[in-house]
Amino acid sequence: MTFDDRPDRPQRPAAPVPPKRRSPLLIAGIAIAILVVLTVIAANVWTEVAWYQQVGYTGVFWTQWIAKLVVFAVFGIVAAAAVFFTLWIAKRVRPAAGGRRGAFDQYREQIEPVERGIMVALPLFVGVIAGFAMAARWQDVLAWLNHTSFGEVDPEYGLDLSFFVFTLPVLQAIVGFWLVITILCTLLAAFVHLLYGGISGGGREFVASGGARIQLAVSGMLVMFGIAANYWLDRYALLNNASGNYYGASYTDINAIQPAKGILFGIAIVVGLLFLAVIWRGDWRIPTVGVAMMVLSALVIGGVYPAIVQNFQVDPNAQDYESEYIQRNIDATLAAYGLEDIETTSYDATTEASAEALRADAETTAQIRLLDPNIVSPAFQQLQQNKQYYNFPEKLAVDRYEVDGELSDTVIAVRELDLEGLGAENRTWVNDHTVYTHGFGVVAAYGNKTTSDGQPAFFQGGIPSVGELGNYEPRIYFGTTLPDYSVVGAPEGTTSWELDYPTDEGETGQVNTTYTGDGGPSISNLFEKLMYAIKFGEEQIMFSDRVTTESQILYHRDPLDRVGRVAPYLELDSTTYPAVVDGRVVWVVDGYTTTDSYPYAASLQSTALFAGSEDSPLPTTLNYMRNSVKATVDAYDGTVTLYAWDTEDPLLQTWENVYPTNIQPMSEISGELMSHLRYPEELFEVQRYQLQRYHVTDAASFYSGQDTWTLPDDPTVGETTTQPPYYLTLQMPGQDEPSFSLYSSYIPGGETDRNILTGYLAVDSETGSADGEVAESYGQLRLLELPRNTTIPGPGQVQNNFNADSDAQTTLNLLRQGDSDVVNGNLLTLPVGGGLLYVQPVYVQSKEGTRVPLLEKVFVSFGEEIGFADTLQEALDDVFGAGAAPEVEDAETITDDGEVTDEGDVETPVDGGTSATPTPEPSSSETTEPTETTSPETTPTSGTDDRDLATAQADLDAALADAQTALEEGQAALADGDFAAYGEAQDRLADALDAAVSADNRVSELEG
């Protein structure tokens, strides 16, 4: 139809539309953007390869990337091919276009111009997504291909545990991949046939062409086979069921759900075959009925029947029916977490203090650690920081060193570089990356001693580093707070520019050095400079004269980062600690192998266990854990060494098959390194957490739950934080001598506020000092079970007793006057004297400004007895009687400038450090002659009372003023580094406090 009234007029052909010319600038911009992206990617890959080559773990890089690429390619190609052939077959078998127009014609007309592009783009898109999804499982695939047998079988199927740990997760991933791809292909095939008329009809009418019928029937069969495989694997996955009150398959799982899964497997296979009937019969009702029957069976057999069994058979007789499966859970949990060989002792702890019993445990008493590594970091900073660009971590490490022939608990830290301490005006590229390149030295203090002023007693410190640890390489080029990269090294004869350490000698006020180690890749030529300039986004790398032909670039400098990159199969303990070993400073890192697929073992949510941490150091869920690797990182050259620690661990053996040359045998560990290894804290935290329930090994008792324990809150922090485990030298019942250990305590579980001690767990952390040979007792867990008829106060109750002690709180309130603050140290618990001894150091520090926590007092508790004194010896004597604690020893301390000085008498673990000799109590034969003021004939009048009270109050006010003045002068002297003046101020503070306590007592007496 036309509106032209001259139909015979010839139509003028439409002028061709000239093609749009693409802007050359746009094309150039796109090309440049692609080139930039590819260059950045290439720079990052090249620099990573260079880093792995430098540390000697190139095989790790190529193994993981080849594994990722192979898994990506295999599953990506399978997914892409499945989608492509689905589209190609659907297109090939579509019916010929007829004259009849359908509802989808307009959509088909829109798609036809881009049909070729869709045939290529859609399979590629699906292949890339599927490839990336499966490539994330590369470690599972590698472990499966190289797995080692556990040598143990599960109690239900009799299969080696390696099937559940290595094989089952991969099979489940493959079946999941199969289901997603087959369902997607079925939907795509149905859409294409609907679009091109291969499927038509509506309501009850459903007509499919022969080609569509065959393709959809085969697709439906493949989907059903995937569902069947999923049902079959679910039977094995029941052994990791965590839906009940305990873990693993229950009676209902094994006797109802497992048979149901088998039946549903058979039904799914039959329904899949029914889809083939459509090819010959053309009747879709047959598979439809089959699918409906399968869904109904899943509801009845898989849901209703197990619920009936559980509610009417199991629940009324749960203890009898579930006993076998609870025992499986207990046995598997103890095996999975290394808790099978615990030495459990019924400890009939006494609550009566005895001086003779304390003397019998003198060695343990002598090692009580008064220095709290969570509190004294500010003291390390003020006394050993030296310069503002050095720093110490907030939480220090606890180790042990032999000093003067005696093994002593030690609080140790590295003086690390921290550029946050520099002013903004000094933060230039040259300073940040070429001048300030390393920290300097370690600082170590006795764990059981402080000076008479309450300072840590350092036996290693100063710049240059001096002390009992001998000569070692003090430069710290690899640590936790260093810049992201440093450019080091220079040609021989070049004037050094790296700041080594400050000095008062010379004109410059500093000593410089040039790095001579082999800690980083070369950055000597133009190409290397370009690659690193791109990686770090720093053009100065290209143009700085300090990037020379001998330069190296140090990066990935954090010990945890370095170990994590060379051992991607390990979970790492978040705590890394320094040790001086064979003349070098090394960082020690504990590596774990974990899985969440150990049959019947109780799983653990690490997010709940480490709720106080910003980042959980362990996988979200696990139910097996081994400390399989000890790793070291050299602080000078960054060398990463992995040592096989638990050689019987099947997971470690599996990864040794994957990376056969990366892990050194234990025999390569030197005796000096061995002496500084220890039981890892986070493994112990996991074990103590599981033992809250699993210290009960009898199924019936476990089911009743009447002996559940819980971990006490940290009384020094509050109810939101669980008390952490503590490293301490102690002697457990059954041990011949004290040993470096890690311990924790338990209180009753359930809904109760009763804070009494029910259990005490310690693990022997002493590794020995023999080359390549760990001490036989290392790792031995010892559990003391407290009798139910004896009440031993728990940490919370003891802290409450300390806080309620009127005499102690009077003194502490005096210390809190003015700008001072009182900080409670870690509340330690030790099996001493036939009972349990609590010890808590008390620190005093300024509320504002320069805060230096100084040990001023010590609490001691045994049973219901409380001791509170200036020294540990005096506090122990308060509780156990005079002379119960060992004698006082003297010690020296090292200042930040490396001088060894006597800061008066030094507090040993049994003394606390004052030089005053305790006043002996008079014997029963001694008498005291009454003075004039105490004569019974002298009766004070009311006016005398008032005058005496006024005098006592005035004395109290004067003493408090003197104490405040002495405290302020002491803090000022400490800030100025004047230790002589500081010591004098501390003496005046002690005298003023004694006078204040005496005056306060007089005031109380007169007011009463």
Tab-separated table of N, CA and C in Angstrom, residues 868-916:
chain	number	residue	atom	x	y	z
A	868	PHE	N	50.797	-10.502	98.400
A	868	PHE	CA	50.962	-9.288	97.603
A	868	PHE	C	52.156	-8.535	98.146
A	869	ALA	N	53.169	-8.344	97.300
A	869	ALA	CA	54.394	-7.710	97.783
A	869	ALA	C	55.142	-7.079	96.617
A	870	ASP	N	56.261	-6.429	96.975
A	870	ASP	CA	57.088	-5.796	95.951
A	870	ASP	C	57.777	-6.822	95.072
A	871	THR	N	58.060	-7.985	95.620
A	871	THR	CA	58.802	-9.002	94.891
A	871	THR	C	58.059	-10.326	94.943
A	872	LEU	N	58.386	-11.181	93.999
A	872	LEU	CA	57.772	-12.509	93.975
A	872	LEU	C	58.185	-13.305	95.212
A	873	GLN	N	59.440	-13.171	95.619
A	873	GLN	CA	59.900	-13.901	96.799
A	873	GLN	C	59.083	-13.522	98.023
A	874	GLU	N	58.867	-12.239	98.228
A	874	GLU	CA	58.113	-11.786	99.383
A	874	GLU	C	56.660	-12.239	99.306
A	875	ALA	N	56.075	-12.203	98.081
A	875	ALA	CA	54.686	-12.634	97.922
A	875	ALA	C	54.549	-14.127	98.202
A	876	LEU	N	55.526	-14.914	97.747
A	876	LEU	CA	55.501	-16.356	98.026
A	876	LEU	C	55.673	-16.617	99.520
A	877	ASP	N	56.522	-15.838	100.154
A	877	ASP	CA	56.711	-15.997	101.599
A	877	ASP	C	55.436	-15.656	102.354
A	878	ASP	N	54.658	-14.681	101.844
A	878	ASP	CA	53.381	-14.348	102.480
A	878	ASP	C	52.449	-15.553	102.500
A	879	VAL	N	52.501	-16.346	101.414
A	879	VAL	CA	51.571	-17.458	101.265
A	879	VAL	C	52.123	-18.738	101.894
A	880	PHE	N	53.392	-19.047	101.645
A	880	PHE	CA	53.957	-20.334	102.055
A	880	PHE	C	54.774	-20.270	103.339
A	881	GLY	N	55.066	-19.061	103.783
A	881	GLY	CA	55.888	-18.933	104.970
A	881	GLY	C	57.265	-18.412	104.634
A	882	ALA	N	57.904	-17.791	105.585
A	882	ALA	CA	59.213	-17.178	105.359
A	882	ALA	C	60.239	-18.217	104.925
A	883	GLY	N	61.024	-17.852	103.919
A	883	GLY	CA	62.090	-18.721	103.443
A	883	GLY	C	61.648	-19.801	102.501
A	884	ALA	N	60.375	-19.770	102.070
A	884	ALA	CA	59.884	-20.822	101.170
A	884	ALA	C	60.433	-20.656	99.761
A	885	ALA	N	60.692	-19.410	99.370
A	885	ALA	CA	61.155	-19.140	98.008
A	885	ALA	C	62.678	-19.104	97.963
A	886	PRO	N	63.270	-19.382	96.790
A	886	PRO	CA	64.733	-19.323	96.659
A	886	PRO	C	65.286	-17.935	96.922
A	887	GLU	N	66.600	-17.874	97.050
A	887	GLU	CA	67.251	-16.616	97.395
A	887	GLU	C	67.321	-15.682	96.196
A	888	VAL	N	67.645	-14.428	96.511
A	888	VAL	CA	67.716	-13.374	95.507
A	888	VAL	C	69.049	-13.440	94.772
A	889	GLU	N	69.027	-13.181	93.478
A	889	GLU	CA	70.238	-13.093	92.675
A	889	GLU	C	70.328	-11.703	92.071
A	890	ASP	N	71.535	-11.329	91.670
A	890	ASP	CA	71.738	-10.043	91.019
A	890	ASP	C	71.931	-10.261	89.516
A	891	ALA	N	71.656	-9.220	88.724
A	891	ALA	CA	71.827	-9.303	87.275
A	891	ALA	C	72.132	-7.925	86.736
A	892	GLU	N	72.566	-7.894	85.479
A	892	GLU	CA	72.868	-6.640	84.808
A	892	GLU	C	71.861	-6.417	83.690
A	893	THR	N	71.792	-5.175	83.257
A	893	THR	CA	70.936	-4.866	82.115
A	893	THR	C	71.738	-4.058	81.118
A	894	ILE	N	71.296	-4.054	79.861
A	894	ILE	CA	72.003	-3.386	78.776
A	894	ILE	C	71.157	-2.227	78.280
A	895	THR	N	71.738	-1.047	78.185
A	895	THR	CA	71.021	0.128	77.705
A	895	THR	C	70.989	0.140	76.183
A	896	ASP	N	70.227	1.084	75.613
A	896	ASP	CA	70.083	1.119	74.156
A	896	ASP	C	71.351	1.537	73.437
A	897	ASP	N	72.293	2.134	74.167
A	897	ASP	CA	73.563	2.475	73.524
A	897	ASP	C	74.618	1.399	73.730
A	898	GLY	N	74.180	0.232	74.254
A	898	GLY	CA	75.073	-0.905	74.358
A	898	GLY	C	75.870	-0.981	75.629
A	899	GLU	N	75.602	-0.101	76.603
A	899	GLU	CA	76.341	-0.144	77.857
A	899	GLU	C	75.714	-1.146	78.815
A	900	VAL	N	76.581	-1.885	79.496
A	900	VAL	CA	76.122	-2.813	80.528
A	900	VAL	C	76.168	-2.079	81.856
A	901	THR	N	75.033	-2.071	82.552
A	901	THR	CA	74.961	-1.282	83.774
A	901	THR	C	74.243	-2.061	84.856
A	902	ASP	N	74.604	-1.781	86.105
A	902	ASP	CA	73.892	-2.335	87.255
A	902	ASP	C	72.851	-1.314	87.676
A	903	GLU	N	71.578	-1.615	87.462
A	903	GLU	CA	70.520	-0.712	87.913
A	903	GLU	C	70.075	-1.130	89.310
A	904	GLY	N	71.012	-1.067	90.241
A	904	GLY	CA	70.687	-1.506	91.575
A	904	GLY	C	70.522	-3.006	91.601
A	905	ASP	N	69.878	-3.500	92.644
A	905	ASP	CA	69.590	-4.923	92.708
A	905	ASP	C	68.574	-5.275	91.638
A	906	VAL	N	68.661	-6.485	91.133
A	906	VAL	CA	67.762	-6.920	90.069
A	906	VAL	C	66.817	-7.963	90.615
A	907	GLU	N	65.566	-7.851	90.235
A	907	GLU	CA	64.558	-8.784	90.734
A	907	GLU	C	64.660	-10.107	89.997
A	908	THR	N	64.861	-11.151	90.754
A	908	THR	CA	64.826	-12.485	90.180
A	908	THR	C	63.408	-13.000	90.277
A	909	PRO	N	63.149	-14.162	89.695
A	909	PRO	CA	61.776	-14.633	89.695
A	909	PRO	C	61.216	-14.862	91.073
A	910	VAL	N	62.081	-14.977	92.026
A	910	VAL	CA	61.567	-15.246	93.364
A	910	VAL	C	61.647	-14.031	94.262
A	911	ASP	N	62.069	-12.892	93.706
A	911	ASP	CA	62.300	-11.763	94.589
A	911	ASP	C	61.595	-10.507	94.119
A	912	GLY	N	61.645	-10.223	92.848
A	912	GLY	CA	61.051	-9.000	92.367
A	912	GLY	C	62.000	-7.841	92.403
A	913	GLY	N	63.084	-7.861	93.191
A	913	GLY	CA	64.174	-6.946	92.984
A	913	GLY	C	64.474	-5.916	94.014
A	914	THR	N	63.739	-5.694	95.049
A	914	THR	CA	64.154	-4.693	96.009
A	914	THR	C	65.299	-5.220	96.843
A	915	SER	N	66.164	-4.320	97.251
A	915	SER	CA	67.321	-4.725	98.033
A	915	SER	C	67.023	-4.776	99.518
A	916	ALA	N	65.830	-4.334	99.885
A	916	ALA	CA	65.506	-4.331	101.314
A	916	ALA	C	65.394	-5.755	101.831
